[in-house]
CSV table of C-alpha atoms in Angstrom, one decimal:
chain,number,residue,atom,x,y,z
A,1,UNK,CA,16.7,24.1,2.2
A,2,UNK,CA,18.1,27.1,4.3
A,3,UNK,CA,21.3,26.9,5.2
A,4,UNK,CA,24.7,29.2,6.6
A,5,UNK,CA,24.6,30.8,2.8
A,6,UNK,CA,20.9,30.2,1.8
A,7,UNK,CA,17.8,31.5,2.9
A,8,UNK,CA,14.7,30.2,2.3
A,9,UNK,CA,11.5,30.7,4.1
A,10,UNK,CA,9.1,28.4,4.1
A,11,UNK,CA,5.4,27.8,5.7
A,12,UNK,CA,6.2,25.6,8.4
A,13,UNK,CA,8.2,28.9,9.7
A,14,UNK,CA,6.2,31.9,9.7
A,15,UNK,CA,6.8,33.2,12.8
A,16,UNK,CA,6.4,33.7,16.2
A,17,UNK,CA,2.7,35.5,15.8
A,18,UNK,CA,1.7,35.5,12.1
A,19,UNK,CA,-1.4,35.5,10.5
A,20,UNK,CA,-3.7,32.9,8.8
A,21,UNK,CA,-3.0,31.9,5.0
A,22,UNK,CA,-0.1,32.9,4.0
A,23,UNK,CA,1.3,31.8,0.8
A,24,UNK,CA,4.2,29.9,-0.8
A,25,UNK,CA,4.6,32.5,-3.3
A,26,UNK,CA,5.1,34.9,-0.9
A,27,UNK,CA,7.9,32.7,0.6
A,28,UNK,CA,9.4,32.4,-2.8
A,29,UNK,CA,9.4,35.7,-3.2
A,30,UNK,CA,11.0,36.7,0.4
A,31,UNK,CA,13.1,34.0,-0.1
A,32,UNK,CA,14.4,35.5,-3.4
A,33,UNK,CA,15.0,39.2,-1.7
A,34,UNK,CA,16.5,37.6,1.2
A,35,UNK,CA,19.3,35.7,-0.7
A,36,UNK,CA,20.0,38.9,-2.9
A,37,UNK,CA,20.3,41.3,0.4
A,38,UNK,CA,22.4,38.4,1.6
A,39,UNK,CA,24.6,38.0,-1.3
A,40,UNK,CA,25.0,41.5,-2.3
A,41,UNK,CA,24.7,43.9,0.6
A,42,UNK,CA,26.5,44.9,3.7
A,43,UNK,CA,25.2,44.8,7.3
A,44,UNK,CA,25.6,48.6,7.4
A,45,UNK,CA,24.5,51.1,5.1
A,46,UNK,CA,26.8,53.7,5.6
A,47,UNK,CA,30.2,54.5,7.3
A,48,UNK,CA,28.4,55.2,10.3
A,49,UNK,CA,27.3,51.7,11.1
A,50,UNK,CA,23.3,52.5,10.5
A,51,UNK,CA,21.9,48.9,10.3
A,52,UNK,CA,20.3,46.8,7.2
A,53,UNK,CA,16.9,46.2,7.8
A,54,UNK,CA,16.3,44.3,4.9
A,55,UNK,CA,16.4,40.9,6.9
A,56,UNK,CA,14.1,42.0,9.8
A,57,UNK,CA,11.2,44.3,7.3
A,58,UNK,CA,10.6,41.3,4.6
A,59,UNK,CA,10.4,37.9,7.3
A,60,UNK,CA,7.9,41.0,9.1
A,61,UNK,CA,5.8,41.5,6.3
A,62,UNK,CA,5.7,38.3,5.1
A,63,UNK,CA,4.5,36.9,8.7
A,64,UNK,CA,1.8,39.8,8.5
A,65,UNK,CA,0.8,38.5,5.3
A,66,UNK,CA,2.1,40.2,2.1
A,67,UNK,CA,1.9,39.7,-1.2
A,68,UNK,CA,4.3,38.8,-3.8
A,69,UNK,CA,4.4,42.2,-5.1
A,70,UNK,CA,4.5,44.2,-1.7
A,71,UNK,CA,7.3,42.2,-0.6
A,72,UNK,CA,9.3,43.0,-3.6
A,73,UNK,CA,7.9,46.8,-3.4
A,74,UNK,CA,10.1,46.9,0.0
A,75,UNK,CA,13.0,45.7,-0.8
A,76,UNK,CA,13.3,47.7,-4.4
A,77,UNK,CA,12.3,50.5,-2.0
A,78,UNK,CA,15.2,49.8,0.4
A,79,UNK,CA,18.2,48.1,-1.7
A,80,UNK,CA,18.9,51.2,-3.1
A,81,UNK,CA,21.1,52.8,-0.1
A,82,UNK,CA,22.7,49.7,0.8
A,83,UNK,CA,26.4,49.5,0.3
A,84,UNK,CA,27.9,46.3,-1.8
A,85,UNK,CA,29.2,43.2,0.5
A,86,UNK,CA,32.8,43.1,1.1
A,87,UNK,CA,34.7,39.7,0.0
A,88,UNK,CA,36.2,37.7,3.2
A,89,UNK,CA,40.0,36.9,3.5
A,90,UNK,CA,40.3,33.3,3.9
A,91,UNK,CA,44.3,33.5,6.1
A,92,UNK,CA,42.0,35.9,8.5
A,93,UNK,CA,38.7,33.8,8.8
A,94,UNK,CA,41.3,31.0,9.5
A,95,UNK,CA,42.8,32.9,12.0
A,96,UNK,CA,39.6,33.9,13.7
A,97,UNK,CA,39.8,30.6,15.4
A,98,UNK,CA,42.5,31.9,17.4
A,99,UNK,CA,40.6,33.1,20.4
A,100,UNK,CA,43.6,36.2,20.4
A,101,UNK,CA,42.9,37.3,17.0
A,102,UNK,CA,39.0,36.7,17.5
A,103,UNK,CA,39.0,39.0,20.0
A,104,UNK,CA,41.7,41.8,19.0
A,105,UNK,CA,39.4,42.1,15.7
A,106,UNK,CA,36.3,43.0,17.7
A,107,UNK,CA,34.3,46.3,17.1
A,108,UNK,CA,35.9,46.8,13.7
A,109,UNK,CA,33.2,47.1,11.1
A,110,UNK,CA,36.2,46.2,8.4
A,111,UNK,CA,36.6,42.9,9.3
A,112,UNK,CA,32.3,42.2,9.1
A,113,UNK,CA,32.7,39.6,5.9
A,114,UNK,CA,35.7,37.8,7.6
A,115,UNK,CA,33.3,37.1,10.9
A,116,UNK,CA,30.5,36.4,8.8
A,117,UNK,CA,32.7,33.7,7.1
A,118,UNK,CA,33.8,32.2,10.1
A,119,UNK,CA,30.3,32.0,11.4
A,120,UNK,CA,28.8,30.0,8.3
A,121,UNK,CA,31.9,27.9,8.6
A,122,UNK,CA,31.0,27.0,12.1
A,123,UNK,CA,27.1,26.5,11.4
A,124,UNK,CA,28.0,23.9,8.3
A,125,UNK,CA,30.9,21.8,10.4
A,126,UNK,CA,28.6,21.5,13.9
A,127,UNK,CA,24.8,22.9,12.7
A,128,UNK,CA,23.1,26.2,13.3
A,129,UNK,CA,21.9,25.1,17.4
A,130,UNK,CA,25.5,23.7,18.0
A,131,UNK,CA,27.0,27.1,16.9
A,132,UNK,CA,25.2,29.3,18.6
A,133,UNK,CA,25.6,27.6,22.1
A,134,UNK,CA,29.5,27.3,21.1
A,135,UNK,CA,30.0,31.1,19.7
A,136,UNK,CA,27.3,33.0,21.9
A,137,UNK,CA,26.3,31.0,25.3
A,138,UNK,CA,29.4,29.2,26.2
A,139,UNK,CA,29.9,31.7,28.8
A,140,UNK,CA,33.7,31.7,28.0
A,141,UNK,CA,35.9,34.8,27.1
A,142,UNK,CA,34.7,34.7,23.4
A,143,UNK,CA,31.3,34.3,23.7
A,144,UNK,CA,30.5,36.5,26.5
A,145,UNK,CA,32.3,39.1,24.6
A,146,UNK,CA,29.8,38.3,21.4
A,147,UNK,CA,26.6,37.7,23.8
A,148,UNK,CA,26.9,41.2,25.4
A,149,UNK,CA,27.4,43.3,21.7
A,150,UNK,CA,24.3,40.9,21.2
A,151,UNK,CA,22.3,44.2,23.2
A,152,UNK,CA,24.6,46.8,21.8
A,153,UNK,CA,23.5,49.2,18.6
A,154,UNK,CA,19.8,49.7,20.1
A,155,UNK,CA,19.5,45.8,20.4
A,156,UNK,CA,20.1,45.2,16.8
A,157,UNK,CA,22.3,42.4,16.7
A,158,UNK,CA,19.9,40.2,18.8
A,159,UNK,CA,16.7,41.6,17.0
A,160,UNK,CA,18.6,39.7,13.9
A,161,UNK,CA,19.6,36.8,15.9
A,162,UNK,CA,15.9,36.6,16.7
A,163,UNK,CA,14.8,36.6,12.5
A,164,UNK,CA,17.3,34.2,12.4
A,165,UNK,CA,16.2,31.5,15.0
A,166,UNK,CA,12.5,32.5,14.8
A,167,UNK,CA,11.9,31.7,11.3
A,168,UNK,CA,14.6,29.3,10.6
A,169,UNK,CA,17.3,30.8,8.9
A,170,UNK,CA,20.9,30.1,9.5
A,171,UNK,CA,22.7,32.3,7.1
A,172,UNK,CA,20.7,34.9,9.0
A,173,UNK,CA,21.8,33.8,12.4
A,174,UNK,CA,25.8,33.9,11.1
A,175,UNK,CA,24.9,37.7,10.2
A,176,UNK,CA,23.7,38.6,13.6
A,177,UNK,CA,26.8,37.0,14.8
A,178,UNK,CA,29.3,38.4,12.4
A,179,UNK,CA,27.3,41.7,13.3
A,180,UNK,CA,27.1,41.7,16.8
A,181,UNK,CA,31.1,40.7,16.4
A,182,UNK,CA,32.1,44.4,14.9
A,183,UNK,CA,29.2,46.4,17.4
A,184,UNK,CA,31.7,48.1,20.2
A,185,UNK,CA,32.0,46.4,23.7
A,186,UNK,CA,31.1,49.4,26.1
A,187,UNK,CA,27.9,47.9,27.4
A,188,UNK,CA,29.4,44.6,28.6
A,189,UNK,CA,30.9,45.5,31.9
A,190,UNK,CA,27.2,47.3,32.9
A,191,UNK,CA,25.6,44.0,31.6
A,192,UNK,CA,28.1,41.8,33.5
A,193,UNK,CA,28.6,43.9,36.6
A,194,UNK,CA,24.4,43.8,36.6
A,195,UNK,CA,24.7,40.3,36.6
A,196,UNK,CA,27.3,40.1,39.7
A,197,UNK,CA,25.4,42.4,41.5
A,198,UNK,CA,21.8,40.7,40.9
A,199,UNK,CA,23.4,37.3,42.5
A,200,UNK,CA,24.4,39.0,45.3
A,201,UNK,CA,21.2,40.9,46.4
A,202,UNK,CA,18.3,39.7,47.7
A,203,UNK,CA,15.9,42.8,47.1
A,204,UNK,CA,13.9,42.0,44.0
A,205,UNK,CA,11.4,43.9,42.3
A,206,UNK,CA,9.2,43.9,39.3
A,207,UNK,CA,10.2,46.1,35.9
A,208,UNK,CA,7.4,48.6,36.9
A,209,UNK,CA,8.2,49.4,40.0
A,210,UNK,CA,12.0,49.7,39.4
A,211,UNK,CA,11.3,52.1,36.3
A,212,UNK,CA,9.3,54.0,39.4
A,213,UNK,CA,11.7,54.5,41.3
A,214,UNK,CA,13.8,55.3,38.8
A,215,UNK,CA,11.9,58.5,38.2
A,216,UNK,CA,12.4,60.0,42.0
A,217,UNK,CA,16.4,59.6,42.2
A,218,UNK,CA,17.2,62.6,40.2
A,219,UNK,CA,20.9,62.0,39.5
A,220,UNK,CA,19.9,59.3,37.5
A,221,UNK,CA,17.2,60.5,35.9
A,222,UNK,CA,18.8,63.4,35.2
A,223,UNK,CA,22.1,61.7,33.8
A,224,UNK,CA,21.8,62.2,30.3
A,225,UNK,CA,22.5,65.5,28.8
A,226,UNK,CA,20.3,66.2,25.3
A,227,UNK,CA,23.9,67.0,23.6
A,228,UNK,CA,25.4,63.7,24.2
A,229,UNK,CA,26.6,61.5,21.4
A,230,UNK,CA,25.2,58.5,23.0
A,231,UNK,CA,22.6,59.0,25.9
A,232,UNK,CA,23.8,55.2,27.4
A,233,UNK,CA,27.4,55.2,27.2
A,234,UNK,CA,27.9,59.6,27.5
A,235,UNK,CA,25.1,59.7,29.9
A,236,UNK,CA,23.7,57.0,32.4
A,237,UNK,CA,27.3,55.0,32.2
A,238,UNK,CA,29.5,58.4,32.5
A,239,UNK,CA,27.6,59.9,35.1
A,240,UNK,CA,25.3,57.5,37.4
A,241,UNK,CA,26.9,53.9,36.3
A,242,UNK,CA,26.7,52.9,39.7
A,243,UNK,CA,23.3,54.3,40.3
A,244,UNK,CA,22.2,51.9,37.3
A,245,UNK,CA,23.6,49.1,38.2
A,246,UNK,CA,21.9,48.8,41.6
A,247,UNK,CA,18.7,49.5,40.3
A,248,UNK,CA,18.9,47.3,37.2
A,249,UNK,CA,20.2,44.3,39.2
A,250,UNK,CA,16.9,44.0,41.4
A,251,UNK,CA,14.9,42.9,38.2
A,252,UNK,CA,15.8,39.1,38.4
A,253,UNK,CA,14.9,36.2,36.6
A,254,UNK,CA,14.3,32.5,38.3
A,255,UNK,CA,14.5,29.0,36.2
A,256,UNK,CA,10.8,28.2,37.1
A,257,UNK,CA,9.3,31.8,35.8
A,258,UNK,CA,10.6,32.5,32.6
A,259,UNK,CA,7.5,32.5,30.7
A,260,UNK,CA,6.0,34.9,33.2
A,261,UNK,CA,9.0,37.3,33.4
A,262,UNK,CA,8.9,37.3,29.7
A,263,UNK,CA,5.8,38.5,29.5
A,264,UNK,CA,6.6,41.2,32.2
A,265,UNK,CA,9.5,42.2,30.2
A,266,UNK,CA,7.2,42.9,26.9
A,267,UNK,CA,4.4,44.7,28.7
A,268,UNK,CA,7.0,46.7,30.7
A,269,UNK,CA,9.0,47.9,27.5
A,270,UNK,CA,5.4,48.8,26.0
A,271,UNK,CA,4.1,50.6,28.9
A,272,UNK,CA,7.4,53.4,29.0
A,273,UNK,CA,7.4,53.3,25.2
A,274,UNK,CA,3.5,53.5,24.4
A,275,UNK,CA,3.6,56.1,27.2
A,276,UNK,CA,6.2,57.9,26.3
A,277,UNK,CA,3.5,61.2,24.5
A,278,UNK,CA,4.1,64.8,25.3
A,279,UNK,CA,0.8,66.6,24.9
A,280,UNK,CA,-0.6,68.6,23.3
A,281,UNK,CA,2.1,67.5,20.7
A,282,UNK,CA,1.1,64.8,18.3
A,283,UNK,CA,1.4,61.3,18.8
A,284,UNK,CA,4.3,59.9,18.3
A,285,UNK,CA,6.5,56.6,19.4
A,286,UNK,CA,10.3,57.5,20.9
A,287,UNK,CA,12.3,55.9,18.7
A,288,UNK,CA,15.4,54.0,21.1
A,289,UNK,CA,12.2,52.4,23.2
A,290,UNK,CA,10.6,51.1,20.0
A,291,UNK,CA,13.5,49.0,19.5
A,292,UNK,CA,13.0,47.8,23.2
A,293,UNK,CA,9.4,46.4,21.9
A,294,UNK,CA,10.6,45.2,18.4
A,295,UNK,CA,12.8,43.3,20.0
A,296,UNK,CA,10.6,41.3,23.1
A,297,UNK,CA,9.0,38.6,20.6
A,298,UNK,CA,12.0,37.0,20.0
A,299,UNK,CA,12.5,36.0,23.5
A,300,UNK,CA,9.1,34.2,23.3
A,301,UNK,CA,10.7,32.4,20.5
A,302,UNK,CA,14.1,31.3,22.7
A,303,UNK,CA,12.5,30.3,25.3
A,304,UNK,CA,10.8,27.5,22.7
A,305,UNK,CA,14.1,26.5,21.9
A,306,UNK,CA,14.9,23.3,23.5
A,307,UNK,CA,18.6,23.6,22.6
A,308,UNK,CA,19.3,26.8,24.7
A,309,UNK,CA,19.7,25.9,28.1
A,310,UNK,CA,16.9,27.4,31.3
A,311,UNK,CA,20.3,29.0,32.4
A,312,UNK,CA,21.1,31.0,29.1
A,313,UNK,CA,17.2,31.1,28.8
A,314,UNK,CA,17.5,33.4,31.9
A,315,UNK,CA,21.0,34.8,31.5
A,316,UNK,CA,19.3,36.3,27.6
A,317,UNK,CA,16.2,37.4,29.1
A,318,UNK,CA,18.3,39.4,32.2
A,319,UNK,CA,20.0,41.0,30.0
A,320,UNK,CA,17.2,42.1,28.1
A,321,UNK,CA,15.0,43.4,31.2
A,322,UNK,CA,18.4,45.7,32.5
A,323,UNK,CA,19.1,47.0,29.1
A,324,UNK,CA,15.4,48.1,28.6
A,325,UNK,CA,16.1,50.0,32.5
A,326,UNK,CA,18.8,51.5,31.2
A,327,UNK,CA,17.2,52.4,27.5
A,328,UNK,CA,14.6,53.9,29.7
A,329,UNK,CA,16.9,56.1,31.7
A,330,UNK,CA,18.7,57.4,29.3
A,331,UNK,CA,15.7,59.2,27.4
A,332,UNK,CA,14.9,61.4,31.0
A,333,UNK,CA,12.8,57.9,32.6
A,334,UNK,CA,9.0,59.9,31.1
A,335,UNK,CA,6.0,59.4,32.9
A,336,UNK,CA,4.2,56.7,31.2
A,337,UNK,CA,0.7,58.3,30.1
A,338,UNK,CA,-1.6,55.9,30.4
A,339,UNK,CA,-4.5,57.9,29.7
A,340,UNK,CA,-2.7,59.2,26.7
A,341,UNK,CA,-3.2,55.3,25.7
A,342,UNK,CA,-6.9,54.4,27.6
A,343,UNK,CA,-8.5,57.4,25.5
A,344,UNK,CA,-6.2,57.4,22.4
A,345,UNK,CA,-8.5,58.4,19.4
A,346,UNK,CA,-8.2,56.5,16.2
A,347,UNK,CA,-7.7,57.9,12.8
A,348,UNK,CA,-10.1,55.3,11.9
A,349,UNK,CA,-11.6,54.2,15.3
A,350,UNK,CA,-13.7,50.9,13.4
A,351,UNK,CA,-10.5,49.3,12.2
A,352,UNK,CA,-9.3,45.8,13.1
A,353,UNK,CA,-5.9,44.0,13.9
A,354,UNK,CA,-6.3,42.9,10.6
A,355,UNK,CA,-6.7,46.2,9.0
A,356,UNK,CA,-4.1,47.2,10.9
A,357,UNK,CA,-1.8,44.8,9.2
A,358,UNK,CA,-2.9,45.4,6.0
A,359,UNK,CA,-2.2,49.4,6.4
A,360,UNK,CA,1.4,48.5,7.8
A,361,UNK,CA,2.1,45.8,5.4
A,362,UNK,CA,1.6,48.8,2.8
A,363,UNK,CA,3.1,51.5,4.5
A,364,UNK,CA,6.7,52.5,3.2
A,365,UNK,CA,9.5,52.5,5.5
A,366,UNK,CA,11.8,50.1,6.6
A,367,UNK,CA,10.6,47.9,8.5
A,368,UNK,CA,10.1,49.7,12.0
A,369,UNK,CA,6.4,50.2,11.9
A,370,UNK,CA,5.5,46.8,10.6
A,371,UNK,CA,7.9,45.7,13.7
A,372,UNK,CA,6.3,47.7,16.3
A,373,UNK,CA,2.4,46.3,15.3
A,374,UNK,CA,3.7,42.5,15.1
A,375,UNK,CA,5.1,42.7,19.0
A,376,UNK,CA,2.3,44.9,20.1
A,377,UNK,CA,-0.1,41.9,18.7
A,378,UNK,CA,2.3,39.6,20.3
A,379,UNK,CA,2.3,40.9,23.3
A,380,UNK,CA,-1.2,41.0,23.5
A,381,UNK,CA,-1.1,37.1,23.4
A,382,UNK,CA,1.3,36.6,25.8
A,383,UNK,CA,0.1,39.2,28.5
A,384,UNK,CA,-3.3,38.6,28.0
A,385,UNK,CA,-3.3,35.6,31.3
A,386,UNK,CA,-1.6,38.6,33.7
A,387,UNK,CA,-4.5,41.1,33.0
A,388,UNK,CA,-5.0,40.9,36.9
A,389,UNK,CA,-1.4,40.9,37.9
A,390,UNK,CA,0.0,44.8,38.7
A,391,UNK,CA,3.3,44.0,37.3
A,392,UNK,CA,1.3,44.5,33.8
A,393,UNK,CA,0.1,47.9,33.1
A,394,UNK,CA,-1.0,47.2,29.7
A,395,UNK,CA,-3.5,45.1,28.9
A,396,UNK,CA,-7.3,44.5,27.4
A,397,UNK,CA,-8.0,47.1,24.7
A,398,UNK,CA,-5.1,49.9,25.4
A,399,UNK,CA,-3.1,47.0,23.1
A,400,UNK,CA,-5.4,47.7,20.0
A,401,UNK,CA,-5.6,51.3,20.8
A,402,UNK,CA,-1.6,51.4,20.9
A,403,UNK,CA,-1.7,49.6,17.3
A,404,UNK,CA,-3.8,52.3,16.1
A,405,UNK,CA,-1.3,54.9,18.1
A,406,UNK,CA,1.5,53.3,15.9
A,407,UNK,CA,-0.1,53.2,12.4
A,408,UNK,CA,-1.7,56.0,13.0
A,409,UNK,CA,1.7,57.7,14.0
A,410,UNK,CA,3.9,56.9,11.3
A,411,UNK,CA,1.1,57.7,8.7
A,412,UNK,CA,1.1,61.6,10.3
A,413,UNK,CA,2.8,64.7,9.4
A,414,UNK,CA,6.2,65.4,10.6
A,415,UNK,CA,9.2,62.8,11.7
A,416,UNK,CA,7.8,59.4,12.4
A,417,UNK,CA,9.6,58.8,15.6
A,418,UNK,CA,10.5,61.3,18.0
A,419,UNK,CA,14.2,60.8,19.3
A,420,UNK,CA,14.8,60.9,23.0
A,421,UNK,CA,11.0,61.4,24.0
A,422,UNK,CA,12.1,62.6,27.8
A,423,UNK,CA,13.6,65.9,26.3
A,424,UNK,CA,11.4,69.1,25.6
A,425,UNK,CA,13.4,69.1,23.2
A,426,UNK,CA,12.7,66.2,21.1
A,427,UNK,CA,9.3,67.5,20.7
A,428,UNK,CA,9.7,71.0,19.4
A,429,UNK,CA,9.5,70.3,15.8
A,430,UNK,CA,6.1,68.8,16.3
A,431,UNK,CA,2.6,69.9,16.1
A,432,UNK,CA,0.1,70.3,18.4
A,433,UNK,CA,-2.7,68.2,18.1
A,434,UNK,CA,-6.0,69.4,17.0
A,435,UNK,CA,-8.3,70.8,19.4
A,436,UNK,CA,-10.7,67.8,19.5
A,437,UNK,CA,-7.8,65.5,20.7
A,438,UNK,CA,-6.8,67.3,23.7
């Protein structure tokens, strides 16, 4: 039985989009690496907070079908540069339930186990649903102040909250809290100003046209510098926070559309990060709006929650939809190339979805490719009934042709994401494609 402190996938949980026939002995097995990477790893790799992915690659490839053997592959293949857990400190977990000391403790990586013992505690007194609405959507000073570092670190914390709730597993919902606890705070006030300002605006448009417009006001698009630390915080909140915030809070989200606006969100996110190509250079995925993607499925799987609330439904999803905005920005807002998707040319043009899988299931990384394919095929479900509407530029065979973009991609020479795909550049150090492609 999973549990606060043990994970253990089963077949009545395989995910939000997974495929046909998978087996127990695969859920034994990703059960068995899950535990271990639980047990005996810490949420950050190194020093410099660089995330664990062991949590989000193996419930990935197990939903896309691997075997016994390539699920252990992965995580032999990634265990090895993961630093040891740290043991909690029982007088500071106790002490956690003082809302001062919960948040003083905030944004320190050091104090990781002692959240992450508080957490489980909470999930075994009132149950995993109970927890999360307490600790995350209360909308009081401790939550918000968790539910906001939820879309901090590139969206990490709430790409592990979605593992968590998607396929069941509490112990991995009290790391995504515990995690999201020691992230830094800085994107909350242009989350929470977002919100104040979206409630008090009638002018509402759809993702598309917003990242549009975005492109022709060249303060903002122009905000981040390629030498900043941190193209959000050092760029679009230094220099144009303002500027964001009043196109950000146009994109709203009402109680009776969630489903649609969900679907908008996820073929919005892959239409500036599938777009994102500089040719003649090859084709390669920017690396900050792949996250944007990775992360849309899970809001599918919250909105089939019928613990959360329509309000925190929508409150999740906003902030989603402005972080994506201001992800976008902060890479120099792209054209999104179309053609460069419409015509893209396949390494191996007759291959299926399900070839697809297999190749990514197999391909050695961790975890980001495998990601990317399982939203794109996601999406494809869940965008497929807005083929007509304009809101969704992505739709009938550019989402098979972006799968191929993505295997294709990482299986190519050179780095397998290109880092801040706006920039020139980003794109020196790659090749030019051959003549054929261009």
């Amino acid at each position: 039985m999973a549990t606060a402190s043990n994970i253990q996938l089963s077949l009545a949980h395989c995910g939000e989009y997974h495929v046909p026939d998978i087996t127990t002995e695969s859920a034994v097995m990703g059960s068995e690496v899950l535990q271990e990477n639980h047990e005996m790893h810490h949420i950050f790799f190194n020093q410099s907070g660089f995330h664990n992915h062991i949590a989000h690659h193996i419930p990935t490839v197990f939903a896309l079908g691997a075997s016994p053997a390539a699920i252990r592959k992965h995580y032999q293949n990634n265990k090895s540069y993961q630093r040891p857990s740290k043991t909690s400190h029982r007088d500071v977990v106790r002490d956690l339930h003082d809302p001062a000391v919960f948040l003083k403790h905030l944004g320190q990586e050091a104090y990781y186990s002692d959240y992450l013992a508080f957490y489980q505690d909470q999930i075994d007194l009132h149950g995993c649903e109970e927890a999360v609405n307490n600790c995350l959507l209360r909308d009081d000073e401790c939550a918000n102040a968790i539910l906001v570092r939820m879309y901090a670190g590139f969206l990490h914390p709430i790409i592990h909250l979605g593992f968590g709730i998607e396929f069941n597993q509490p112990a991995i919902v009290a790391e995504a809290l515990a995690q999201a606890a020691v992230h830094e705070g800085w994107i909350g006030p242009f989350l929470l100003e977002t919100e104040k300002a979206a409630a008090g605006t009638q002018v509402s448009r759809s993702l598309v046209e917003i990242l549009d417009q975005i492109r022709t006001d060249p303060k903002l698009r122009m905000a981040a510098h390629w030498d900043d630390d941190n193209k959000v915080r050092d760029g679009i909140l230094a220099r144009a926070p303002n500027e964001m915030v009043k196109f950000a809070a146009q994109w709203k989200v009402g109680l009776d559309e969630l489903e649609a606006k969900t679907a908008e969100m996820t073929n919005a996110a892959v239409y500036f990060t599938g777009g994102a190509q500089h040719p003649p250079k090859q084709t390669k995925f920017d690396f900050y709006y792949m996250h944007c993607v990775n992360s849309s499925i899970f809001f599918s799987s919250f909105l089939k929650q019928p613990w959360i609330t329509a309000v925190n439904k929508v409150r999740l999803l906003q902030f989603k939809g402005w972080l994506d905005l201001a992800m976008y920005t902060s890479r120099r807002a792209p054209d999104p190339l179309l053609d460069e998707i419409v015509h893209y040319q396949p390494k191996h043009p007759e291959g299926s979805w399900d070839e697809i899988f297999k190749r990514v299931v197999e391909h050695e990384d961790d975890g980001h490719a495998s990601k990317l394919v399982r939203a794109l095929k996601h999406g494809q479900q869940i965008c497929k009934p807005h083929n007509v509407d304009p809101r969704f530029r992505v739709k009938d065979n550019m989402w098979l042709n972006l799968a191929h973009m993505a295997i294709d991609s990482v299986e190519d020479t050179g780095d397998p994401w290109v880092r801040s795909a706006g920039f020139d550049e980003a794109w020196e150090k790659y090749e030019d494609r051959p003549r054929a492609q261009l």
